[in-house]
Coordinates of N, CA, C and O in Angstrom, one line a residue:
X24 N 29.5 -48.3 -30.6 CA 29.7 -49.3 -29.5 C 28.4 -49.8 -29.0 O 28.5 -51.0 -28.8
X25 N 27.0 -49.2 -28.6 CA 26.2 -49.6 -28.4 C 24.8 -49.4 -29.4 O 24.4 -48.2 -29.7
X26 N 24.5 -50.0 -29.6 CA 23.5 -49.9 -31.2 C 21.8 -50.1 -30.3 O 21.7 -51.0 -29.5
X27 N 20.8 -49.1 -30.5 CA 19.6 -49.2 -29.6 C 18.6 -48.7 -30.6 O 18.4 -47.7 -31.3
X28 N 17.8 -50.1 -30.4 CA 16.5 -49.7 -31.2 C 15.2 -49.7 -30.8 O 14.7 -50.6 -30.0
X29 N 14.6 -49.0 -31.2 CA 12.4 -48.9 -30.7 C 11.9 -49.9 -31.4 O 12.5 -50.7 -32.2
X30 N 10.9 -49.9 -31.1 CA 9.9 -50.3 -31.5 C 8.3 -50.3 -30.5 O 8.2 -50.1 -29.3
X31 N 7.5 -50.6 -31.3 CA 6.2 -50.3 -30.8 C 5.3 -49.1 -30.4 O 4.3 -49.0 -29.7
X32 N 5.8 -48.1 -31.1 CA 4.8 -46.9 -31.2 C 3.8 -47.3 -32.6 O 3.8 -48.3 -33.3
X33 N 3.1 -46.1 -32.4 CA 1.6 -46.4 -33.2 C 0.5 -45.7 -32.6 O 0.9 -45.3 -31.5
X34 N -0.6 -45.3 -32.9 CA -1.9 -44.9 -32.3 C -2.8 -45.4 -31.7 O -3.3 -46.5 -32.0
X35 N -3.1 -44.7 -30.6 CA -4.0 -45.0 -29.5 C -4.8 -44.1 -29.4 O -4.5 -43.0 -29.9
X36 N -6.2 -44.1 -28.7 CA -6.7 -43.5 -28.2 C -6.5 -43.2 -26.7 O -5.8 -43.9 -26.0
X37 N -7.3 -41.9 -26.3 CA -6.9 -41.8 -25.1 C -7.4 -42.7 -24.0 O -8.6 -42.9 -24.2
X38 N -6.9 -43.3 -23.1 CA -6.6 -44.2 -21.6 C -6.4 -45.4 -22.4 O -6.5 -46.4 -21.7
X39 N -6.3 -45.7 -23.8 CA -5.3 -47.1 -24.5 C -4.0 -46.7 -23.8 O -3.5 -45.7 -23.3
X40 N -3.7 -48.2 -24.1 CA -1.8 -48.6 -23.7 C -0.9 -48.9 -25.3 O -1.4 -49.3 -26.4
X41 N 0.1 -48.7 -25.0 CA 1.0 -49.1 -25.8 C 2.6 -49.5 -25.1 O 3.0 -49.1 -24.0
X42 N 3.3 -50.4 -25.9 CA 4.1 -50.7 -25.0 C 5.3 -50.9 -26.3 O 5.5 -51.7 -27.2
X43 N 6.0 -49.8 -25.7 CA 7.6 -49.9 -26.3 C 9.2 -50.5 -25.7 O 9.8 -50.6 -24.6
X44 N 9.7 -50.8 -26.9 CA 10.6 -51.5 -26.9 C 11.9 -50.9 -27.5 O 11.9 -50.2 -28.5
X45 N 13.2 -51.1 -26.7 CA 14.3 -50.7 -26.6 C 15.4 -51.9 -26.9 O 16.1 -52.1 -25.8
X46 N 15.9 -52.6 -28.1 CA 16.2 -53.5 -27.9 C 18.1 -53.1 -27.7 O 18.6 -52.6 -28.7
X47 N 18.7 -53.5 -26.4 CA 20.4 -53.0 -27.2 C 21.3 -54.0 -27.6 O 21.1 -55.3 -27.7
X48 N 22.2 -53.3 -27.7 CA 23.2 -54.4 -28.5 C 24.8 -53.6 -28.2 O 24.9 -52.4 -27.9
X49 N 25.8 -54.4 -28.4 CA 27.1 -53.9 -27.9 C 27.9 -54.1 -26.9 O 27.6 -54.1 -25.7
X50 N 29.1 -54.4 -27.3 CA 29.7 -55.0 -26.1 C 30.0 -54.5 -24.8 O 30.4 -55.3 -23.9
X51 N 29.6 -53.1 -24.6 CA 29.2 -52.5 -23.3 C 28.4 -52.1 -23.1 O 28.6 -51.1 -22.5
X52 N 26.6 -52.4 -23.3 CA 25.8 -52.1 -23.4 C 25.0 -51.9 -22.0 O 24.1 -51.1 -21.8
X53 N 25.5 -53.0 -20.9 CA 25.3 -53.2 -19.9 C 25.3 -52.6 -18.9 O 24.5 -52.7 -18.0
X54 N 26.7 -51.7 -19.3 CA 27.4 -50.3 -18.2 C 26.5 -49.6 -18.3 O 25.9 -49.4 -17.2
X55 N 26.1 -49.2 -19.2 CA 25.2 -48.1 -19.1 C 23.6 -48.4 -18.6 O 23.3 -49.6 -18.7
X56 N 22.8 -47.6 -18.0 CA 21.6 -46.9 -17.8 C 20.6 -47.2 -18.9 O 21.2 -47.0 -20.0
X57 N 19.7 -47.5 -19.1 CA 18.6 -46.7 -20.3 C 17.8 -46.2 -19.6 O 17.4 -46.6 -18.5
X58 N 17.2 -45.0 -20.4 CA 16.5 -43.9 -20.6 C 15.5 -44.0 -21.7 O 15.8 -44.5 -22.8
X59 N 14.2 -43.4 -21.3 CA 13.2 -43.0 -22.3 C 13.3 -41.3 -22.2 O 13.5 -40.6 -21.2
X60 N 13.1 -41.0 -23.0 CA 13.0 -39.6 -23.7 C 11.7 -39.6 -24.4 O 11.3 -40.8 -24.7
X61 N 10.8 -38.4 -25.0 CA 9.8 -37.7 -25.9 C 10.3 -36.8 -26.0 O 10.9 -36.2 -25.1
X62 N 10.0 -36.5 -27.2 CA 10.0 -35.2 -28.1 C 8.6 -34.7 -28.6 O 8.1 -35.7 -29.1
X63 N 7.8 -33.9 -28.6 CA 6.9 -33.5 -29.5 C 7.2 -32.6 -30.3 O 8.1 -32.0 -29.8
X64 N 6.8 -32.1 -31.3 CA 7.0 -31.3 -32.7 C 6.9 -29.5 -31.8 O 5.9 -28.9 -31.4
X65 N 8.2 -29.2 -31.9 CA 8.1 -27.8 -31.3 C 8.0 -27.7 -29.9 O 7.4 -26.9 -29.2
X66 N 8.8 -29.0 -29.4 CA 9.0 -28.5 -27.9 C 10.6 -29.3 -27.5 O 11.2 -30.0 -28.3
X67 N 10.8 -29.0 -26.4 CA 12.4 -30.1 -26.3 C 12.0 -31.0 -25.9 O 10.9 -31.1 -25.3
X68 N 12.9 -32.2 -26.0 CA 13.1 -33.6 -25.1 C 13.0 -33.4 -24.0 O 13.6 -32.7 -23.2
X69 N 12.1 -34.2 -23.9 CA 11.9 -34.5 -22.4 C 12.1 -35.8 -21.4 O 11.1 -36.5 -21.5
X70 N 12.7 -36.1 -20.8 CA 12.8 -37.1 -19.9 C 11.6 -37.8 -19.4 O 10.8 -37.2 -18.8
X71 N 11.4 -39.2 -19.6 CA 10.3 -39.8 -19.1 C 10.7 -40.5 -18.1 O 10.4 -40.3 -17.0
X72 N 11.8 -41.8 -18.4 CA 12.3 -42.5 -17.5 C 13.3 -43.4 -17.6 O 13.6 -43.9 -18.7
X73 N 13.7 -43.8 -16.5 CA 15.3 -44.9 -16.6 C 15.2 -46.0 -15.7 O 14.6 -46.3 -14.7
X74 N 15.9 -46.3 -16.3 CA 16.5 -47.8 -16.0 C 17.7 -48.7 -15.7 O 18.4 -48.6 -16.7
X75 N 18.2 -49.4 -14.8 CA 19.8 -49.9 -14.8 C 19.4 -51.4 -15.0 O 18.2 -51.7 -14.8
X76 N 20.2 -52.3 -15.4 CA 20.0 -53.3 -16.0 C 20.0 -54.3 -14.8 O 19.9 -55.5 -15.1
X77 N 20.2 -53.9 -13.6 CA 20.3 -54.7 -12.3 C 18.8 -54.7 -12.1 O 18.5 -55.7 -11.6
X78 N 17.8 -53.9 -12.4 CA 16.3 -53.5 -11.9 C 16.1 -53.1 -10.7 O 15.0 -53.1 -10.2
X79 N 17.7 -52.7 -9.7 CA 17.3 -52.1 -8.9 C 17.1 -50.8 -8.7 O 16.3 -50.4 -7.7
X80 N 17.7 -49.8 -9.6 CA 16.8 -48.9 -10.2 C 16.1 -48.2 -11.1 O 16.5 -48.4 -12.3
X81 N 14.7 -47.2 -10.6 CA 14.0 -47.4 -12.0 C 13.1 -45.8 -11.8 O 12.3 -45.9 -10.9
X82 N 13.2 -44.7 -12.4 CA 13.1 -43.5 -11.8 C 11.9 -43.3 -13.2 O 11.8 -43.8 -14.3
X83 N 11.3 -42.4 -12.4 CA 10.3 -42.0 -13.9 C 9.7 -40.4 -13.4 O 9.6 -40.0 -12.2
X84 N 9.5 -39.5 -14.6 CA 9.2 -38.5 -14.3 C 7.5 -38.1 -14.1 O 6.5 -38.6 -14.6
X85 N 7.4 -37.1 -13.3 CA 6.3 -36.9 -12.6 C 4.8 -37.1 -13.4 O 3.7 -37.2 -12.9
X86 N 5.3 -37.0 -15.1 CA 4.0 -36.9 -16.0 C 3.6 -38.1 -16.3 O 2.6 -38.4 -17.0
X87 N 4.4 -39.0 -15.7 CA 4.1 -40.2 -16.3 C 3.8 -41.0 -14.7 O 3.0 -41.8 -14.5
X88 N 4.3 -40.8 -14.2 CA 4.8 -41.6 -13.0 C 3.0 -42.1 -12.5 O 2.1 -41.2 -12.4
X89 N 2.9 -43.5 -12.1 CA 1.7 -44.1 -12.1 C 0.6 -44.9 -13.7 O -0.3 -45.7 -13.7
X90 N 1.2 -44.3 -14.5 CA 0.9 -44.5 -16.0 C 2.2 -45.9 -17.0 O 2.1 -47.0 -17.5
X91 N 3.2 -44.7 -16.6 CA 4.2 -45.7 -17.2 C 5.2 -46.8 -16.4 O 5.9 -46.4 -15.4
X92 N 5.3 -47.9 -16.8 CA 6.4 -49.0 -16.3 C 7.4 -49.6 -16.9 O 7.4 -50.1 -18.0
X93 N 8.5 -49.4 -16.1 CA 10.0 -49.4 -16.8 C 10.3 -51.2 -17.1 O 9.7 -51.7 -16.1
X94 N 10.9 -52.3 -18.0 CA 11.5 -53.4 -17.6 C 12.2 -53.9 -18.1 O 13.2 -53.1 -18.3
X95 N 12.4 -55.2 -18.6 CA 13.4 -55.7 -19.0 C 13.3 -57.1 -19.4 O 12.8 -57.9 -18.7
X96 N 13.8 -57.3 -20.5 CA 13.1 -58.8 -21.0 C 13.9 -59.9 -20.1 O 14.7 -59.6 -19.2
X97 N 13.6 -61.1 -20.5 CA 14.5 -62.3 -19.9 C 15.8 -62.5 -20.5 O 16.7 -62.6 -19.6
X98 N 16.2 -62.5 -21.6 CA 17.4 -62.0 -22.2 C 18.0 -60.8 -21.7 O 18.6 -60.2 -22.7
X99 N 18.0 -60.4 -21.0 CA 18.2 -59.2 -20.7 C 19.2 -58.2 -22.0 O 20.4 -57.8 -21.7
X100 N 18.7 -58.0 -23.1 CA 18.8 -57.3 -23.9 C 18.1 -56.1 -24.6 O 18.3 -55.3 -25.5
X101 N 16.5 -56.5 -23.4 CA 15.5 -55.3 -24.3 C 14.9 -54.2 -23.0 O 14.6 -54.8 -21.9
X102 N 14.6 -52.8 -23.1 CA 14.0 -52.7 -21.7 C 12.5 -52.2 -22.4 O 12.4 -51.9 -23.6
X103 N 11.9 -52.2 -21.8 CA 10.2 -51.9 -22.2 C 9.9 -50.8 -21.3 O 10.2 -50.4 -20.2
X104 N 9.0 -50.3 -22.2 CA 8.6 -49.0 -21.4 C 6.6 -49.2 -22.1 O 6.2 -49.0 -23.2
X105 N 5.7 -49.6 -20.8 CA 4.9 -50.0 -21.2 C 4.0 -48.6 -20.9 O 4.1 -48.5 -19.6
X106 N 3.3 -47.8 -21.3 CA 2.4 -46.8 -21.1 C 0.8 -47.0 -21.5 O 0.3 -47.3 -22.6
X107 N 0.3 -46.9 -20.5 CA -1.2 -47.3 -19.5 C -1.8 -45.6 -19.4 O -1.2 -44.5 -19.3
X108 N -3.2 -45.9 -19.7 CA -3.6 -44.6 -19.0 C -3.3 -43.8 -20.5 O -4.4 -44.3 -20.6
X109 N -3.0 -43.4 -21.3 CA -2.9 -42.5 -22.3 C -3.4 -41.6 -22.4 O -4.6 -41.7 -22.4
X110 N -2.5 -40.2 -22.4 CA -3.1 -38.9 -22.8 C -2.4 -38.4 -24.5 O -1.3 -38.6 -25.0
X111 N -3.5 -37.8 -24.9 CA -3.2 -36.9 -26.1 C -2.1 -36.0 -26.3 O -1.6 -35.6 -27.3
X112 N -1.7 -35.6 -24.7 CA -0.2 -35.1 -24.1 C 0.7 -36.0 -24.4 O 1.7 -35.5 -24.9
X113 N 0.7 -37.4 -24.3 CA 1.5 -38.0 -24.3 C 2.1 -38.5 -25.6 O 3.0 -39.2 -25.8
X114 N 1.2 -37.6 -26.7 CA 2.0 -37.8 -27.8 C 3.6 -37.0 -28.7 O 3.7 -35.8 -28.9
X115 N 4.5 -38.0 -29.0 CA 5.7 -37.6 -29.3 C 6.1 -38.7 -29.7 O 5.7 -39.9 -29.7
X116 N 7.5 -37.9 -30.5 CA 8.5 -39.5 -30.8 C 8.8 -40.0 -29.5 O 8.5 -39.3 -28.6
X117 N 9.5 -41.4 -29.1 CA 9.8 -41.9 -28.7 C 11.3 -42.3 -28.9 O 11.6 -42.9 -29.9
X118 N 12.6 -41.7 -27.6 CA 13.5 -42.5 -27.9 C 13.9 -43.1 -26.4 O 13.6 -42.8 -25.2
X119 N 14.7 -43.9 -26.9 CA 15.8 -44.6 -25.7 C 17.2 -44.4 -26.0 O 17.6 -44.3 -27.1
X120 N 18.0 -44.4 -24.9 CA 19.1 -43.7 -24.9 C 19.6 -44.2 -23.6 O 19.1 -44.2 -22.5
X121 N 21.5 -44.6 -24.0 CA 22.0 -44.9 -23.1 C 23.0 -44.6 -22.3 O 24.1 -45.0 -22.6
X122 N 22.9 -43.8 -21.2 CA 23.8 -42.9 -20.8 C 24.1 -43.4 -19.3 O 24.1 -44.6 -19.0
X123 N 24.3 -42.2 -18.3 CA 24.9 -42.9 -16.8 C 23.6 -43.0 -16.1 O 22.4 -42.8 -16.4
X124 N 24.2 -43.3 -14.9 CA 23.0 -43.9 -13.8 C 22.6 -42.2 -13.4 O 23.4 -41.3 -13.7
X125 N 21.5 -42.0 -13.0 CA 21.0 -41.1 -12.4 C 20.8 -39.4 -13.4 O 20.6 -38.2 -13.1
X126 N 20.9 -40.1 -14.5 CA 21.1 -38.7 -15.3 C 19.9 -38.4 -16.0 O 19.5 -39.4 -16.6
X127 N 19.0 -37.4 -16.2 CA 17.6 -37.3 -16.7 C 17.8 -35.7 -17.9 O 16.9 -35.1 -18.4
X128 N 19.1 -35.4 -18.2 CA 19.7 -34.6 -19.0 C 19.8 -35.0 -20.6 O 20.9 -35.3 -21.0
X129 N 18.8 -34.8 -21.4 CA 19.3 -35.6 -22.8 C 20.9 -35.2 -23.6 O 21.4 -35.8 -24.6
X130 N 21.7 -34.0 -22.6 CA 22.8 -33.8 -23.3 C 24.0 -34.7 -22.7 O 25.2 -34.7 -23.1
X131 N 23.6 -35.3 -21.7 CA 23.9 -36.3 -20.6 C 24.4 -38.0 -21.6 O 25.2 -38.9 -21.4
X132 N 23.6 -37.9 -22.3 CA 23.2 -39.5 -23.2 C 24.9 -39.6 -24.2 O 25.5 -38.7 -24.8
X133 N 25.0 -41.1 -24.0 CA 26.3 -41.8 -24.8 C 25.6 -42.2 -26.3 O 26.3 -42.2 -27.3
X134 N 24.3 -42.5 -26.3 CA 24.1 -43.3 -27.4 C 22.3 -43.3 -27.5 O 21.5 -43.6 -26.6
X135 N 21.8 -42.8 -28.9 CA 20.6 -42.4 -28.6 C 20.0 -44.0 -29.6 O 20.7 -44.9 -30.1
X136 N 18.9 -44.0 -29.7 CA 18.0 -44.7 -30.8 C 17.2 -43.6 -31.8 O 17.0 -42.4 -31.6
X137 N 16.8 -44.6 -32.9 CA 15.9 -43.6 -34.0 C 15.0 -42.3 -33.4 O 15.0 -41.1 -33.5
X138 N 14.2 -43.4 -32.7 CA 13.0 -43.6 -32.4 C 12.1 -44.0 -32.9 O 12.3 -44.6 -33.9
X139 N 10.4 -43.8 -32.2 CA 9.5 -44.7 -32.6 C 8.3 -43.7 -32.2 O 8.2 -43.2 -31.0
X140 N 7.5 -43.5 -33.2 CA 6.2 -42.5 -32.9 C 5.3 -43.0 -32.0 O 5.3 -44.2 -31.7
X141 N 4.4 -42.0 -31.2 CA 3.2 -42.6 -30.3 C 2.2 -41.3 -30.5 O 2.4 -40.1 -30.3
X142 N 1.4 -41.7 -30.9 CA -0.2 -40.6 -31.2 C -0.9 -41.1 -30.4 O -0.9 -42.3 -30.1
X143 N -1.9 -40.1 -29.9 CA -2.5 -40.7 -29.1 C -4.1 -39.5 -29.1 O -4.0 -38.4 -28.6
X144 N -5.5 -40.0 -29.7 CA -6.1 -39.2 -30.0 C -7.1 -38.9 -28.9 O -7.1 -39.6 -27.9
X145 N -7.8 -37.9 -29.1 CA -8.5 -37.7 -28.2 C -10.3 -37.8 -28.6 O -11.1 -37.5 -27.7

């Protein structure tokens, strides 16, 4: 029902930016929320941040929060999650995922994406 894809991971060095992309698609795609999630190799998903497609709200988790910015194209079909400031911590896959308003639970999520790698060296 709702099809979500990345794009824009790749390698950085540390306090580089990169800026990822979430594009959706689907005839209810709208209802829902998106969410950023990371994973790194041998730890769980973790919540970074969300989004509602109104832009009235926009919640982000404490490791990121001041670093990362949530948004939304003019078509309103893509949301961007642009990350500033880069740590070597901050490396993981990258996904987006679209689930309810206020939920930071990845078992919470309707519909995930691939994802999209982010390294980030030191």
């Amino acid at each position: 029902q709702v099809q979500l894809v990345e794009s824009g991971g790749g390698l950085a060095q540390a306090g580089g930016s990169l800026r990822l992309s979430c594009a959706a698609s689907g005839r209810n795609f709208s209802s829902y929320a998106i969410h950023w999630f990371r994973q790194a190799p041998g730890k769980d998903r973790e919540f970074v941040a969300s989004f509602t497609w109104s832009g009235i709200i926009k919640y982000y988790a404490a490791s990121v929060k001041g670093r990362f910015t949530i948004s939304r194209n003019n078509a309103q079909n893509t949301v961007y999650l642009q990350m500033d400031s880069l740590r070597p911590e901050d490396t993981a896959v990258y996904y987006c995922a679209a689930g309810p308003i206020g939920a930071s639970n990845s078992n919470a999520m309707n519909y995930w994406g691939k994802g999209t790698l982010v390294t980030v060296s030191s």
